[in-house]
Amino acid sequence: MDDRISQDQRTPYRASSPNFSAAPGAHPSAIHVSALCKTYGTDDTGVMALDDINLDIRAGEFVTVVGPSGCGKSTLMRMIAGLIAPSRGEIRLGGDIVRGTRRDIGIVFQSPVLFPWRTVLENVLIPIDVQRRGRQQNLPKARDLLAMVGLADFAHRYPAELSGGMQQRVGIARALVNDPAILLMDEPFGALDAMTRENLNVELQRLWQSNGNTVLLITHSISEAVFLADRVVVMTARPGRIAEVLEIDLPRPRTLEMMGSTAFGHYVNRIRTHFGAKGAD
Amino acid sequence: MLDLASVDTPRNRLLSVLLLAGLLVSWEVVIRVFGIAPFILPAPSAVAQALWRGFANGPFLQHTLTTVAEVLLGFIFGSAVGLVLGVGIALNRHIAYFVYPYIVMFLSMPKVALAPLIVLWFGLGITSKIVTAALVTFFPVMVNTIAGLNAADRDGIDLIRSLGGTERQIFTMLRLPAALPMIVAGLEIAMTLSLIGTVVAELIGAEQGLGMLMQSMNFSMDTAGVFSILIVLAIVGLVLNQALKSARRRMIFWENAGRASSTPSRRASPATEVENTLAVSR
Ligand SMILES: Nc1ncnc2c1ncn2[C@@H]1O[C@H](COP(=O)(O)OP(=O)(O)O)[C@@H](O)[C@H]1O
Ligand SMILES: [Mg+2]
């Protein structure tokens, strides 16, 4: 628990504006990661989860991270979100060094993380409640987002009444409700069946194209990584390192049919070479 | 929990009533045929008579009200202390560090065994009953509160934290509501134990109450009277538990939502097992 960022360290971010203020005289990247290392536990006995990660993500870019279990994908995401502190190196969001959590990041986890005592609409409003932005002003936004993920009719239902795919849609709507500049998604569709997953991939692309957020999406699935990404970050394990960053030069909006194309297959095969015969799992 | 709803048909209800009637009739017949002395085992008709007389022109109602008041007051005080201590221990490691050894010691001790001491200290009046009831009540509430507050999942905590939420918000928005099902489960056990504690204290020494009444009937070999009090106690326990169950349905309303699909099943509470064992082995 010592790697958690303490209360006072994160205070400076409390009052920060919901959108990034550009550093003077520069066009800072949305996410800038340099020489980042993370060791859990003490330096000599600890587990080195990430080793020398360097990454630069432009504003509005869709980047996916693919790699085997335990290569530090979640660790990377949690450090970008300011939930845990790096051991070495630094992360800048819009030019500002990350010292703790902030108010302009949306997170989607592998499990939907819905609060069962809140209705679907109230779950979408969680960021609004936490940041005390006022439910009344943000109700239209919340309803719009629910409509965009196809759940307008379920606003007043409870999560237990929804299927797994619908629950994850609520999680996505919630992550977008406070207009975050950055959307972090940690294997958001990992627990869903293949059909639901592909549909949600298409939906996510549409949402991203209309919202223009910077998205960092972690996945186990190579084809999902290629389908969604402007760039795919390929990671390998023990210690977690970036093996390759691959530009995906396929036209948008991408369709499920494109997954059968030779260009698509070429990217998938190229990524697969990093994982031997066994794939990203 | 057993799912009995599927066999709760009109036919089975009728059979169930017939079974009860059959049991009572055979009990009556056995008593008469073998001429068993009423002070050893009274016939059901004698028990029914004692019950009727006790309420119609006897003191049953007054003693029942006394006992119920003691049970409820003990329950309220004990639960309040259990809740506060549980929250304190779950939230503050220092409190946990200093209080935990006593809890572990207390855990393995049958709390009702303290009843004689408490009657000695607080006298024969209502106070000693309330204290005994509170003492047996607070423990399951505290244990379940601690377990419940620690049951919130890490992603939910991270979600609030990632939005810049405070520890206080994590508590009120997530940990407390997430703990509610277990806290209420603790309250259900506590209610049963409160009745046990009260009656034990009354049996040891009291001026009023069903336990005291039962004790005096036992001395005068009024076994039918003792049986009738046992029936009253069973009904009191049943009513109190039903009241809590309906409170539960309203407090944890989301448990009723989407029952058909994937309602998370009720957690088995650690206190349930501990306390049940203690209550039985006492
Ligand atoms: N809180 C923690 N304490 C100690 N080790 C951890 C912790 N979280 C993750 N790790 C270790 O760090 C490595 C990377 O974990 P993680 O970032 O979860 O990988 P991924 O998300 O890619 O599966 C793993 O070896 C894991 O066991
Ligand atoms: Mg992970």
PDB file of C-alpha atoms and ligand atoms in Angstrom, chain A residues 73-74 186-187 218, ligand 2:
ATOM      1  CA  LYS A  73      -0.488  -3.217 -18.500  1.00  0.00           C
ATOM      2  CA  SER A  74      -2.744  -2.497 -15.536  1.00  0.00           C
ATOM      3  CA  ASP A 186      -8.366  -1.842 -18.829  1.00  0.00           C
ATOM      4  CA  GLU A 187      -9.530  -4.892 -20.773  1.00  0.00           C
ATOM      5  CA  ILE A 218      -5.611  -2.322 -22.786  1.00  0.00           C
TER       6      ILE A 218
HETATM    7 MG    MG C   2      -4.404  -6.309 -15.942  1.00  0.00          MG
END
